[in-house]
Structures are given as structure tokens and as C-alpha cells.
PDB file of C-alpha atoms and ligand atoms in Angstrom:
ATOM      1  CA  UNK A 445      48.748 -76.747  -5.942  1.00  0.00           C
ATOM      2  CA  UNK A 446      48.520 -80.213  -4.892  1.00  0.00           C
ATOM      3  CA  UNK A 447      44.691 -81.937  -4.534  1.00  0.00           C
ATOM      4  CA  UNK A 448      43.406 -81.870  -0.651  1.00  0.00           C
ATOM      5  CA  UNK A 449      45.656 -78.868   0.429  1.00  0.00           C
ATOM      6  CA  UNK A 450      44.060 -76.611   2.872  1.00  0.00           C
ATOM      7  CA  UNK A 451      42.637 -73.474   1.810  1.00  0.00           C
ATOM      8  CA  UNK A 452      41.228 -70.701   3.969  1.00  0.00           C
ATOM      9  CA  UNK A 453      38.693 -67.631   3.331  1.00  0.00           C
ATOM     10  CA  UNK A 454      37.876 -65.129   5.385  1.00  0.00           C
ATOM     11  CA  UNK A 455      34.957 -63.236   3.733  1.00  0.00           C
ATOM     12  CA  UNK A 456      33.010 -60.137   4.373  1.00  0.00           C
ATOM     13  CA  UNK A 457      30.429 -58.079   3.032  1.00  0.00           C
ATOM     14  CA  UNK A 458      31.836 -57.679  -0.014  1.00  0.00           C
ATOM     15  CA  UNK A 459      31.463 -60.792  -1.349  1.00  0.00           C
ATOM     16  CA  UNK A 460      27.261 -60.444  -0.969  1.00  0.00           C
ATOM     17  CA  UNK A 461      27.677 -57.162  -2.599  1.00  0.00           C
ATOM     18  CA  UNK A 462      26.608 -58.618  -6.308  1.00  0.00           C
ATOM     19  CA  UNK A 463      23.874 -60.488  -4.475  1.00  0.00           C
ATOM     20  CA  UNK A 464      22.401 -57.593  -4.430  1.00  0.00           C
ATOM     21  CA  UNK A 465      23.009 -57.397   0.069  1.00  0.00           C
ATOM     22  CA  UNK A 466      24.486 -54.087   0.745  1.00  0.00           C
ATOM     23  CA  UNK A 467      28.112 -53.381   2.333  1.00  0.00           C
ATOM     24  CA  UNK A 468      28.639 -51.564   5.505  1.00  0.00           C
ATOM     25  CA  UNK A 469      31.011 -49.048   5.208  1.00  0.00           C
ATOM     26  CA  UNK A 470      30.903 -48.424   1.295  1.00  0.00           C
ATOM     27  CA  UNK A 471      29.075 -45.080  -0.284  1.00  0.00           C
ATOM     28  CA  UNK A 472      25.571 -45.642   0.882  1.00  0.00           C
ATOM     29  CA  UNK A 473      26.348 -48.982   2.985  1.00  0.00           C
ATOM     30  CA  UNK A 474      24.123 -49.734   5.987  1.00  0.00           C
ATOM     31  CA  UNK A 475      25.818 -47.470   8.207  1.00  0.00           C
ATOM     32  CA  UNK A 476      25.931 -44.755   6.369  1.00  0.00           C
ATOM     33  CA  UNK A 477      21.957 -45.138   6.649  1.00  0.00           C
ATOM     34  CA  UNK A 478      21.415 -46.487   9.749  1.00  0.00           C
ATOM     35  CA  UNK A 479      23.281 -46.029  13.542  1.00  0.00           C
ATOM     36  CA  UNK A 480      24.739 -49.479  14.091  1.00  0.00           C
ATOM     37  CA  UNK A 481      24.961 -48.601  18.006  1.00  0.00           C
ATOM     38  CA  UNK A 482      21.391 -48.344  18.185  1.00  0.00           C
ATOM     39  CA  UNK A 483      20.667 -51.306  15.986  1.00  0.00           C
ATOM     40  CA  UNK A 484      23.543 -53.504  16.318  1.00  0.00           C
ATOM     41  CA  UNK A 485      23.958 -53.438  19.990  1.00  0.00           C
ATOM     42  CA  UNK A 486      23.238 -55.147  23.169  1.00  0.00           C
ATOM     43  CA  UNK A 487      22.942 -51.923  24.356  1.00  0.00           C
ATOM     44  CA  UNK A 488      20.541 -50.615  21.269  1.00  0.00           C
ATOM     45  CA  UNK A 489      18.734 -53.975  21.855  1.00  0.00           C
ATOM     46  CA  UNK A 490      17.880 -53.002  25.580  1.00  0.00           C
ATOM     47  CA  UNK A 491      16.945 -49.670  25.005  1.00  0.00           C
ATOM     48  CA  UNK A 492      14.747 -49.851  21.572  1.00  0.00           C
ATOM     49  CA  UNK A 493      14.346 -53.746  20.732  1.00  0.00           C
ATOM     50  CA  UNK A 494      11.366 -53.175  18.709  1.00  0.00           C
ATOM     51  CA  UNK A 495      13.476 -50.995  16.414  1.00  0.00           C
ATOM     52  CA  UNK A 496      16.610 -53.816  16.622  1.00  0.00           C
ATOM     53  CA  UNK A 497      13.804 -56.322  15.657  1.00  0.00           C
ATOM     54  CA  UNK A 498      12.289 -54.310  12.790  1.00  0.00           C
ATOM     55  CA  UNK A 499      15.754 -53.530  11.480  1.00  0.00           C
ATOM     56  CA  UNK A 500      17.100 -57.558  11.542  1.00  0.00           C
ATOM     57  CA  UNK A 501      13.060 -58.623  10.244  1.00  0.00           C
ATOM     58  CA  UNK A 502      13.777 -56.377   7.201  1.00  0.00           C
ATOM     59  CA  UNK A 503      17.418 -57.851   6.889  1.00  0.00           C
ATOM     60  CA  UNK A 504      15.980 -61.659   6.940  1.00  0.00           C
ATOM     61  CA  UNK A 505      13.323 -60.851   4.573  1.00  0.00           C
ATOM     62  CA  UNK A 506      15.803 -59.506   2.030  1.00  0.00           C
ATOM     63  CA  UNK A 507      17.830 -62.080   2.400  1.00  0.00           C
ATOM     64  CA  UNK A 508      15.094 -64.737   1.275  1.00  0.00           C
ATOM     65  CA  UNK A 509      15.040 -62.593  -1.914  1.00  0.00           C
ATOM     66  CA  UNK A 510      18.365 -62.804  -2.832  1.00  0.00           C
ATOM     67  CA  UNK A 511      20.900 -65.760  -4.421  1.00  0.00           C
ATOM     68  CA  UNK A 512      24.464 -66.466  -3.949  1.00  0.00           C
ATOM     69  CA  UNK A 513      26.543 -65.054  -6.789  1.00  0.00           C
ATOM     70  CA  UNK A 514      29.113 -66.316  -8.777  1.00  0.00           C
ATOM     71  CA  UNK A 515      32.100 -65.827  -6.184  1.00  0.00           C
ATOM     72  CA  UNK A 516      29.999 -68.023  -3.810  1.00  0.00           C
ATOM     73  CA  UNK A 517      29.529 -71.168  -6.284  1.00  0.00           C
ATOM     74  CA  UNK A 518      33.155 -70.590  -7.638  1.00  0.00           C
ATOM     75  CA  UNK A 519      34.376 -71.249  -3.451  1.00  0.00           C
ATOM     76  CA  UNK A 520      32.377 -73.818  -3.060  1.00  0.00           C
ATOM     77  CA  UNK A 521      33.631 -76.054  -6.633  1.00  0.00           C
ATOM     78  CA  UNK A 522      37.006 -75.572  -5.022  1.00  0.00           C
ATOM     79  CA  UNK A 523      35.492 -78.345  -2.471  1.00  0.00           C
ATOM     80  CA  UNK A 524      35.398 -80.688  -5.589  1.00  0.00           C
ATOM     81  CA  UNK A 525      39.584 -80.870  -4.881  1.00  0.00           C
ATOM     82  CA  UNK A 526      40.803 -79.108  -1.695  1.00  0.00           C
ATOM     83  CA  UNK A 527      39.731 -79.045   1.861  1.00  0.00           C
ATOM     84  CA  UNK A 528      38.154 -75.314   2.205  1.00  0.00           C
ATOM     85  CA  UNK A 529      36.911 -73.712   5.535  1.00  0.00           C
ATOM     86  CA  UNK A 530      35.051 -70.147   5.057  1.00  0.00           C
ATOM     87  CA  UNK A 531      35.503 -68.093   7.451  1.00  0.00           C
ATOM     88  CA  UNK A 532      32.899 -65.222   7.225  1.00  0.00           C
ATOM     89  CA  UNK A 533      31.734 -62.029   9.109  1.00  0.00           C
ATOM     90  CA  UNK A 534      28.213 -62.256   7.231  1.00  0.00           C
ATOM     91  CA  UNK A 535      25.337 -62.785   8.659  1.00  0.00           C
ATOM     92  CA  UNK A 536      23.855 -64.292   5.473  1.00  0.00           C
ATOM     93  CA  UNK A 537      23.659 -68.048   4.419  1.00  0.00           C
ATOM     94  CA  UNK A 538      24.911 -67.462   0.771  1.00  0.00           C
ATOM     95  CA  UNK A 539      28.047 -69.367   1.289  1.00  0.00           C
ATOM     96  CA  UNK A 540      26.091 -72.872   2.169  1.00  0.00           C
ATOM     97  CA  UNK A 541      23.396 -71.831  -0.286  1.00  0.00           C
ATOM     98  CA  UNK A 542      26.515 -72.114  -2.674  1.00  0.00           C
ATOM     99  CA  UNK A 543      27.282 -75.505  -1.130  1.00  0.00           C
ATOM    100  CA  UNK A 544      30.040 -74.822   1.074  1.00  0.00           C
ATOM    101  CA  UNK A 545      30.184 -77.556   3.723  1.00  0.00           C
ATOM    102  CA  UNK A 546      32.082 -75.746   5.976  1.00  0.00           C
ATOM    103  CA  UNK A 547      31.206 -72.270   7.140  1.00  0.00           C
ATOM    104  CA  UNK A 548      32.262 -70.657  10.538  1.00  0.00           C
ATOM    105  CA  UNK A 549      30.132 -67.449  10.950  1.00  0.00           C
ATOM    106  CA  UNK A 550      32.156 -65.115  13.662  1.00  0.00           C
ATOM    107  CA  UNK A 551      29.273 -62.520  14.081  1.00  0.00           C
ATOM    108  CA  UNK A 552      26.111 -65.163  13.708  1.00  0.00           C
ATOM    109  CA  UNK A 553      23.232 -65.993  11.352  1.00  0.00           C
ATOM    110  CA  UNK A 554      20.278 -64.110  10.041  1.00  0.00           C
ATOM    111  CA  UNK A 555      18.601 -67.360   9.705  1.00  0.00           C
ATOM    112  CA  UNK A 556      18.644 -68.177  13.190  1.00  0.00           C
ATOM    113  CA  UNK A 557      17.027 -67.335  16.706  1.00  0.00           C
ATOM    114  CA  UNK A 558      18.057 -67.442  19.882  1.00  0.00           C
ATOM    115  CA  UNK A 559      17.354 -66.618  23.192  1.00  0.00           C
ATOM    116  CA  UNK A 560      17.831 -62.819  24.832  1.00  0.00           C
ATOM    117  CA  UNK A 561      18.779 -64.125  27.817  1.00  0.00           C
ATOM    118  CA  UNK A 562      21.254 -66.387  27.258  1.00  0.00           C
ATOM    119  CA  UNK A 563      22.390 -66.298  23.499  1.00  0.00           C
ATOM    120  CA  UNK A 564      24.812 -68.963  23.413  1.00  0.00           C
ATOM    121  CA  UNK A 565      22.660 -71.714  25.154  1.00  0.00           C
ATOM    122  CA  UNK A 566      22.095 -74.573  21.839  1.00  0.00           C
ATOM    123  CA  UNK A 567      19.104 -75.402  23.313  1.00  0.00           C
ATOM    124  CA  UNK A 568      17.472 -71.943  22.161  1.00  0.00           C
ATOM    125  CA  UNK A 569      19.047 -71.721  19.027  1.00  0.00           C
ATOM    126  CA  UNK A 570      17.209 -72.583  15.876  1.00  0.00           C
ATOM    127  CA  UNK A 571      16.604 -72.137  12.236  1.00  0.00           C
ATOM    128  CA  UNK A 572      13.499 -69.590  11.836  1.00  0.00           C
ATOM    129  CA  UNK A 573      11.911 -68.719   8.586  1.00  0.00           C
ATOM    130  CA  UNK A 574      13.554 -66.052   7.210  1.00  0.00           C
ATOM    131  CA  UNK A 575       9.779 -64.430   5.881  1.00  0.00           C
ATOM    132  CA  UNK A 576       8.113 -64.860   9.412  1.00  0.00           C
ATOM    133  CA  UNK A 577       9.264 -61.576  11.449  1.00  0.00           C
ATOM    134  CA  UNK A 578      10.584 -61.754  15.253  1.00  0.00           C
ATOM    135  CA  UNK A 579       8.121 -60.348  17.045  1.00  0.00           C
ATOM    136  CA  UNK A 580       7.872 -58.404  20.714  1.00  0.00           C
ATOM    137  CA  UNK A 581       6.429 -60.787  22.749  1.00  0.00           C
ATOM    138  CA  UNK A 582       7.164 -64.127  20.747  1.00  0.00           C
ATOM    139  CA  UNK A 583       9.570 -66.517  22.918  1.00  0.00           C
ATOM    140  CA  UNK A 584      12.608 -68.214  22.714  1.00  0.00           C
ATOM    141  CA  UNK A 585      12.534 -72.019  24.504  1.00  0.00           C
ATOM    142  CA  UNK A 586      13.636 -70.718  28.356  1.00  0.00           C
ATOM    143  CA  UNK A 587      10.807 -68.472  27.958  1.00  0.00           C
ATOM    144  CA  UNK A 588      12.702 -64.974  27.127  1.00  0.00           C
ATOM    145  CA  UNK A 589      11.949 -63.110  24.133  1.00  0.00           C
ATOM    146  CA  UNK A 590      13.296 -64.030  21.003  1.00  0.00           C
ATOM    147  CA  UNK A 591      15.755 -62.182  19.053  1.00  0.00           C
ATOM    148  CA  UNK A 592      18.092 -63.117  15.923  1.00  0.00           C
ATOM    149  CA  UNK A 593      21.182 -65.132  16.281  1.00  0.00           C
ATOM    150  CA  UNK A 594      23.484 -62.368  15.358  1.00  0.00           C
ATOM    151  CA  UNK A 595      27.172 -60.972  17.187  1.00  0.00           C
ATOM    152  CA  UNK A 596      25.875 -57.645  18.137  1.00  0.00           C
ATOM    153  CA  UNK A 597      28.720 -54.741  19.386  1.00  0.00           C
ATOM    154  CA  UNK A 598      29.532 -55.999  22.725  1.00  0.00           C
ATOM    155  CA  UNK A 599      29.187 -59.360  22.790  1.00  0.00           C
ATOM    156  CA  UNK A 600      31.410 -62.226  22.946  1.00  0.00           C
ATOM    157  CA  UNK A 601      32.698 -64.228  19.496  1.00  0.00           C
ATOM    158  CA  UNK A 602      32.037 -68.056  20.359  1.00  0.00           C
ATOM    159  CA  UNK A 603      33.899 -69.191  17.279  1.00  0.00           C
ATOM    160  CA  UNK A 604      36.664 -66.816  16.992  1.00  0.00           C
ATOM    161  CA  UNK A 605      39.253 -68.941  18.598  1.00  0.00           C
ATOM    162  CA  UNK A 606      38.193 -72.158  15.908  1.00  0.00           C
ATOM    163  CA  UNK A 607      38.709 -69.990  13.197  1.00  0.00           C
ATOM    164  CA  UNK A 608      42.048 -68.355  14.269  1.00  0.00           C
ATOM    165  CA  UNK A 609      43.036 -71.993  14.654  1.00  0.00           C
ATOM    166  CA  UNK A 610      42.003 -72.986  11.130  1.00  0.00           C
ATOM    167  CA  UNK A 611      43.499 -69.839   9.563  1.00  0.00           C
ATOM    168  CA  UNK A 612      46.950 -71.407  11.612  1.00  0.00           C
ATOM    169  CA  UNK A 613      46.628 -74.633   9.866  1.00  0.00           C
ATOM    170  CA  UNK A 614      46.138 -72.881   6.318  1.00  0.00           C
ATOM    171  CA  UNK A 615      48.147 -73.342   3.520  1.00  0.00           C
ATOM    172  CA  UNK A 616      46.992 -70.977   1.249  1.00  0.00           C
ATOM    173  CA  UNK A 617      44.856 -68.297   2.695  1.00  0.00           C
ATOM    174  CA  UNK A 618      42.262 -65.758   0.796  1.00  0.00           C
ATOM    175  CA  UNK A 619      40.225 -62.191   2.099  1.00  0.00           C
ATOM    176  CA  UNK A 620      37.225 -62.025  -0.015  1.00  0.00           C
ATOM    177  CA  UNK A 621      35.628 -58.398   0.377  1.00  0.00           C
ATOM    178  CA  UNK A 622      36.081 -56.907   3.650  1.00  0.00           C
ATOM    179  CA  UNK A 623      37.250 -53.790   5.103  1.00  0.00           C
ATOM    180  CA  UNK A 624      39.162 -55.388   7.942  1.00  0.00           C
ATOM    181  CA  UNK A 625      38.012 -52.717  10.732  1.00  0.00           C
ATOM    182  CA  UNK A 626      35.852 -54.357  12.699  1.00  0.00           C
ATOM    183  CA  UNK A 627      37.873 -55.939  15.701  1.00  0.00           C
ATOM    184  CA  UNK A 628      38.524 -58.680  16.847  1.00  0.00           C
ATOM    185  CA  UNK A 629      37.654 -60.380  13.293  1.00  0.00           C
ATOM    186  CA  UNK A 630      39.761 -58.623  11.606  1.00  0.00           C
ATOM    187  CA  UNK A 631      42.743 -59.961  13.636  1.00  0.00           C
ATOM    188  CA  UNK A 632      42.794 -63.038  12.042  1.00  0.00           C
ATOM    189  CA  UNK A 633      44.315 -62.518   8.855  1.00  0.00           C
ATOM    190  CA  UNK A 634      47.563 -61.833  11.727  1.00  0.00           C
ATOM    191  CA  UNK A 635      47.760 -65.678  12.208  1.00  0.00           C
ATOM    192  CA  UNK A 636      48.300 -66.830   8.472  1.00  0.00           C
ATOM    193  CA  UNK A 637      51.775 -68.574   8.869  1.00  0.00           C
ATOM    194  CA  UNK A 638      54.347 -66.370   7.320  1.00  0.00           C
ATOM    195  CA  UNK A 639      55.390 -68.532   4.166  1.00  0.00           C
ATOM    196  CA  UNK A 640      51.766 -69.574   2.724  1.00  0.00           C
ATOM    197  CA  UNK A 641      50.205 -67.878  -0.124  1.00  0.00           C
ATOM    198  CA  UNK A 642      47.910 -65.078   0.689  1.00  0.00           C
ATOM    199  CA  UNK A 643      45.586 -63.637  -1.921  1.00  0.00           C
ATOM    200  CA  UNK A 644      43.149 -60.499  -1.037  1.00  0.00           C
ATOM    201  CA  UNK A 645      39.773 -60.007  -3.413  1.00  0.00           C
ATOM    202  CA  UNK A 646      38.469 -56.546  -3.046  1.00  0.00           C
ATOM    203  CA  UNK A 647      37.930 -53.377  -6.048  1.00  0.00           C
ATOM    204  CA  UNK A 648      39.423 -51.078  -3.279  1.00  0.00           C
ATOM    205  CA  UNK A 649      42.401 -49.686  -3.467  1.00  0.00           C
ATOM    206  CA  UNK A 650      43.411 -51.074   0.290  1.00  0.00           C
ATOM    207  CA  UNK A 651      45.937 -47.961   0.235  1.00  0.00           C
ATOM    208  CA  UNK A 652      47.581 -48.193   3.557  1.00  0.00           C
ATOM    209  CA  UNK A 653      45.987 -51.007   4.873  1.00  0.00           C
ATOM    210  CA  UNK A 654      46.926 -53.794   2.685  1.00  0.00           C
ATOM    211  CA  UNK A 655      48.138 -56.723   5.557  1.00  0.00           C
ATOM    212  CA  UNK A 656      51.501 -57.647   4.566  1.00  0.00           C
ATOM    213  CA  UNK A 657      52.685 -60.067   2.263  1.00  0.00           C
ATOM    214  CA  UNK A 658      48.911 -60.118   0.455  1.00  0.00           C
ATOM    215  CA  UNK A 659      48.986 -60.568  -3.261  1.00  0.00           C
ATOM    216  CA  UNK A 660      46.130 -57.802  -4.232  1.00  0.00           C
ATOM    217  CA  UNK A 661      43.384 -58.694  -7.044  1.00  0.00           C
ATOM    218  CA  UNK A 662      41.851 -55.528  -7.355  1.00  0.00           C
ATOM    219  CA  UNK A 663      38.809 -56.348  -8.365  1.00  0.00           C
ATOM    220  CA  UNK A 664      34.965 -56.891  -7.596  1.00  0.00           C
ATOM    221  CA  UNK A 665      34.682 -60.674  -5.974  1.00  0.00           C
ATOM    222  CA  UNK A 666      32.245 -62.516  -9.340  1.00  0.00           C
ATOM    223  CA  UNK A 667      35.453 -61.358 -11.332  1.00  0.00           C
ATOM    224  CA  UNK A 668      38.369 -61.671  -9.205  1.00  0.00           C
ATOM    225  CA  UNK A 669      37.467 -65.109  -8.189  1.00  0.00           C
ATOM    226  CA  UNK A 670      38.381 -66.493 -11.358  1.00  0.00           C
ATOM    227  CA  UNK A 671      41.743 -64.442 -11.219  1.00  0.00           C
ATOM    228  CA  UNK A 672      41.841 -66.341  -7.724  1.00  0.00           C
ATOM    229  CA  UNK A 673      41.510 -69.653  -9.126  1.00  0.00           C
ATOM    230  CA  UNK A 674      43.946 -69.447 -11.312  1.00  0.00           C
ATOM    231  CA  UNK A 675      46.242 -68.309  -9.340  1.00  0.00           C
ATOM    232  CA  UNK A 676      45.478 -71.453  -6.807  1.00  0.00           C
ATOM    233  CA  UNK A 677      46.178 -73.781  -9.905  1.00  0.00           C
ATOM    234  CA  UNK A 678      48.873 -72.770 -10.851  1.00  0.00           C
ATOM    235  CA  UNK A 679      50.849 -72.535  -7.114  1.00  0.00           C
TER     236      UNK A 679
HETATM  237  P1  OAD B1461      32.504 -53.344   5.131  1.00  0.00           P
HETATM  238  O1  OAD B1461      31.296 -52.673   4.609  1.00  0.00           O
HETATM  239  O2  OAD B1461      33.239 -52.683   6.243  1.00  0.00           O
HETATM  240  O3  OAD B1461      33.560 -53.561   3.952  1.00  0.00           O
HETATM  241  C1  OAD B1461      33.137 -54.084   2.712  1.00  0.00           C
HETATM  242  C2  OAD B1461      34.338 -54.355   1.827  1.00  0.00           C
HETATM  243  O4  OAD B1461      33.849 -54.971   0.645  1.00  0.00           O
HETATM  244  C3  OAD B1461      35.105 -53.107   1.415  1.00  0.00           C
HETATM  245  O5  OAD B1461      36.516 -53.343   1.535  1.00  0.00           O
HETATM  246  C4  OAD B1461      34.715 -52.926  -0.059  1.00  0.00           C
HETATM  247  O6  OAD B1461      35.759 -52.347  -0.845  1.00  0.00           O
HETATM  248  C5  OAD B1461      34.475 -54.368  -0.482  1.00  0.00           C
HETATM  249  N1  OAD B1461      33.568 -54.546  -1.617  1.00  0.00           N
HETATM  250  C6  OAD B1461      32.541 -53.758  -2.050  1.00  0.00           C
HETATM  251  N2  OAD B1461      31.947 -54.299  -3.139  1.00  0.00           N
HETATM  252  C7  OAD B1461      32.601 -55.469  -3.379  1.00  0.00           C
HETATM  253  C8  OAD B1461      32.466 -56.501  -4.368  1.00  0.00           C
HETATM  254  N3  OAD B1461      31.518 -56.453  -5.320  1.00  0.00           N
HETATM  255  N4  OAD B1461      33.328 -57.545  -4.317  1.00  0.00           N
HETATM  256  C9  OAD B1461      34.293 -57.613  -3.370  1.00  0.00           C
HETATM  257  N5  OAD B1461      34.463 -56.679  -2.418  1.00  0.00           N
HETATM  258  C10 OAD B1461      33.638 -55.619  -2.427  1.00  0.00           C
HETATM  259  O7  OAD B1461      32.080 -54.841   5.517  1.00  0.00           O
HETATM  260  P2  OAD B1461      32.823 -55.888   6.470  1.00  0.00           P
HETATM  261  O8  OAD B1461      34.295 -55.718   6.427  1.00  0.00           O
HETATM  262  O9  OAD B1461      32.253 -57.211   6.155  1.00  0.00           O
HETATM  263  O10 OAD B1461      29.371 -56.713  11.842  1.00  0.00           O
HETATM  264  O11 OAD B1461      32.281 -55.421   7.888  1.00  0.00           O
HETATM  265  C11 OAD B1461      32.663 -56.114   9.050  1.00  0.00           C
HETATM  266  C12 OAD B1461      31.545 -56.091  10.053  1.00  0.00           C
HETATM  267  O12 OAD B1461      31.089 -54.759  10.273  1.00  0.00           O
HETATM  268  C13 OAD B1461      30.280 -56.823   9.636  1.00  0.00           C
HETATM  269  O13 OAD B1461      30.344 -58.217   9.835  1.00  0.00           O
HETATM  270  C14 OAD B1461      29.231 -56.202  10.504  1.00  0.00           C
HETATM  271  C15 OAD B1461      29.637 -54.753  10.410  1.00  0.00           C
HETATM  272  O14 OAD B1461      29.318 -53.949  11.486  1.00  0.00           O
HETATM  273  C16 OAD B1461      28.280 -56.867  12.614  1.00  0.00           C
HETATM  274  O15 OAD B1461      27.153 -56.575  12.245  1.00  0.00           O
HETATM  275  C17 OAD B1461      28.574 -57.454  13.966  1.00  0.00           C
END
């Protein structure tokens, strides 16, 4: 593959996995545990937001804990000769830990804050530590309380029409670790133009639900990255 070619990835939980940040829908993933609708929702938010807040401080302080893994760094070297855009449905900040430059998060960031009355508004959004929890009562900068800067059911996803464009624009285009269930993210792999290289990364089988013309490496994402790579080089 020639130098400065456009690659896109569209990553998901999986790819946080060996990071030690648990999955959603695996064997004992965070839903299996926990009821998203009550702690991933506007709704849930309304009704409960103590419990939302405790959930997300518990998520944030985990996530200062943990380190990008292999499949991370190994995205963010491919910088050194192509012009990458990640995609990803995390929540974490392991991809610009890594050193990716260029990260488009469609459901938000766990290292953020915002405002619960308007979440979009730029003026109320801001890095927060990740150790210091969001309390009842503390205040985002229009004066409502503060809650984390994540896409809960419900709302609306301010970046998903940037990233269907990039995804357009690809030339070669990779899934890193996601289930591809949750809507309307998901959609996106649809917009890949039809004769680029597509490459999936996932130890699943993807029986049924492989999105066509994927080449399958079937295979956790610190070890099918390098599969990945070589692949790239040699297209
Ligand atoms: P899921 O939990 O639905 O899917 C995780 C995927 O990662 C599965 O396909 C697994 O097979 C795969 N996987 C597991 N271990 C892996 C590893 N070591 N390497 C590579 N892949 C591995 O997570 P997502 O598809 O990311 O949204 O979930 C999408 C959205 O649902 C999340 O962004 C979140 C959740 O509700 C919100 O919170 C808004």
C-alpha cells in the first residue's frame, strides 16, 4: 500500500478488552452485570442520577488505572506512514494515550464533563480528572449539575455524520472489536465504498453477521493487529 493512503478504524470495546476495560455484551460484560437503561440513559439519568453518577465515577476511576495495549500503539505507528482516523464507540482515551492524533468518539468521553442541561454546548465541556468523582450537587459552567460527557441511549450522535463521511473517503477500512449492534454506530461500516479493502479484528466467530465483503482475522485485537499490518503492507 502506497505511503499517505487513507486508512479508517472503527473500534469498539473489544479493542480495551486486554487493557484490562471490560466488553459489553461478552460472558460477564457490563451488561450482563448492570441494566444499561437505568445507567446509560437520559431516562436512567432523570430518574436515579446518583446511581448514573456512581456507575460512570467507578468507570473513570478504572480507567486512570489502566494502559493502552498493544493494538492501540500498533494503530497509532501506522501514523508514522498513512493518514489514519479512529473511529471509536469507547468511551475511554486509550487510543490518544497510544498517540493517535485523530480520534472521533461517536458515544463521548469518560474524561470529560459537561453540562445536564445542555450537553452539546462547548462552553460546558471540559477535561475533569478522571480520580475526582462527579458529584450531586457539583456544577457544570451554566450552573446545572454536572454529569460525564458520554452518548447515553436516547440522545443525539454529534459526530456521526463526520465519521460516516471519513469512512466514505477511506481507502482501506478496519473493525477492531465490536459487536456491531448498537445503532446508529454500527451503520457505518454500510458506507465503506464497495472496492476498498476491508479487514474485521475480532476472536468471535461473527457467524451470520459478518458485513459483506470483510476479510475476517479471527483473533483477539494485541494479536490480530499484527496479522492486520501485514496485510496493509502488503496491499
Ligand atoms: P460489545 O460488548 O457489544 O462487543 C464487544 C466485541 O469485542 C465483541 O464482538 C467481542 O467478540 C469482541 N472482543 C472481545 N474481546 C476482544 C479482544 N480481546 N480483542 C478484540 N475483540 C474482542 O461492545 P461494542 O460493540 O463496543 O455504548 O458496544 C457498542 C456500544 O454498546 C458501546 O459503545 C456502549 C454499549 O452500550 C454506550 O454506552 C452508548
Amino acid at each position: 500500500m502506497k505511503d499517505c493512503q487513507k486508512i479508517v478504524v472503527f473500534t469498539g470495546a473489544g479493542i480495551s478488552a486486554e487493557s484490562g476495560i471490560s466488553t459489553f455484551r461478552d460472558k460477564n460484560g457490563l451488561w450482563e452485570n448492570y441494566d444499561a437503561m437505568r445507567l446509560a440513559s437520559i431516562d436512567g439519568f432523570r430518574d436515579d442520577p446518583k446511581a448514573v453518577l456512581d456507575f460512570y465515577n467507578a468507570r473513570r476511576l478504572q480507567l486512570s488505572k489502566v494502559a493502552p495495549n498493544h493494538a492501540h500503539y500498533a494503530l497509532a505507528e501506522l501514523e508514522k506512514k498513512y493518514d489514519v482516523t479512529i473511529i471509536t464507540q469507547n468511551v475511554d482515551d486509550l487510543h490518544e494515550r497510544a498517540g493517535s492524533s485523530r480520534v472521533i468518539h461517536l458515544h463521548g468521553e469518560l474524561a470529560k464533563v459537561t453540562s445536564s442541561r445542555e450537553t452539546e454546548d462547548d462552553k460546558c465541556i471540559k477535561y475533569y480528572p478522571l480520580n475526582l468523582p462527579i458529584c450531586i450537587g457539583d456544577k457544570a459552567d451554566d450552573g446545572s449539575q454536572l454529569r460525564p460527557y458520554i452518548v447515553w441511549f436516547g440522545e443525539y450522535l454529534r459526530y456521526m455524520d463526520e465519521a460516516r463521511q471519513e469512512v466514505e473517503n477511506a481507502d482501506v477500512f478496519i473493525v477492531i472489536g465490536t459487536s456491531l449492534v448498537v445503532y446508529p454506530a454500527a451503520g457505518i461500516v454500510g458506507y465503506a465504498r464497495n472496492e476498498v479493502p476491508k479487514f474485521l479484528v475480532d476472536p468471535s466467530s461473527m457467524e451470520g453477521h459478518l458485513p459483506y465483503g470483510f476479510k475476517h482475522i479471527k483473533a483477539k485485537a494485541t494479536e490480530g493487529v499484527d496479522s492486520l499490518i501485514n496485510e496493509i503492507k502488503s496491499l
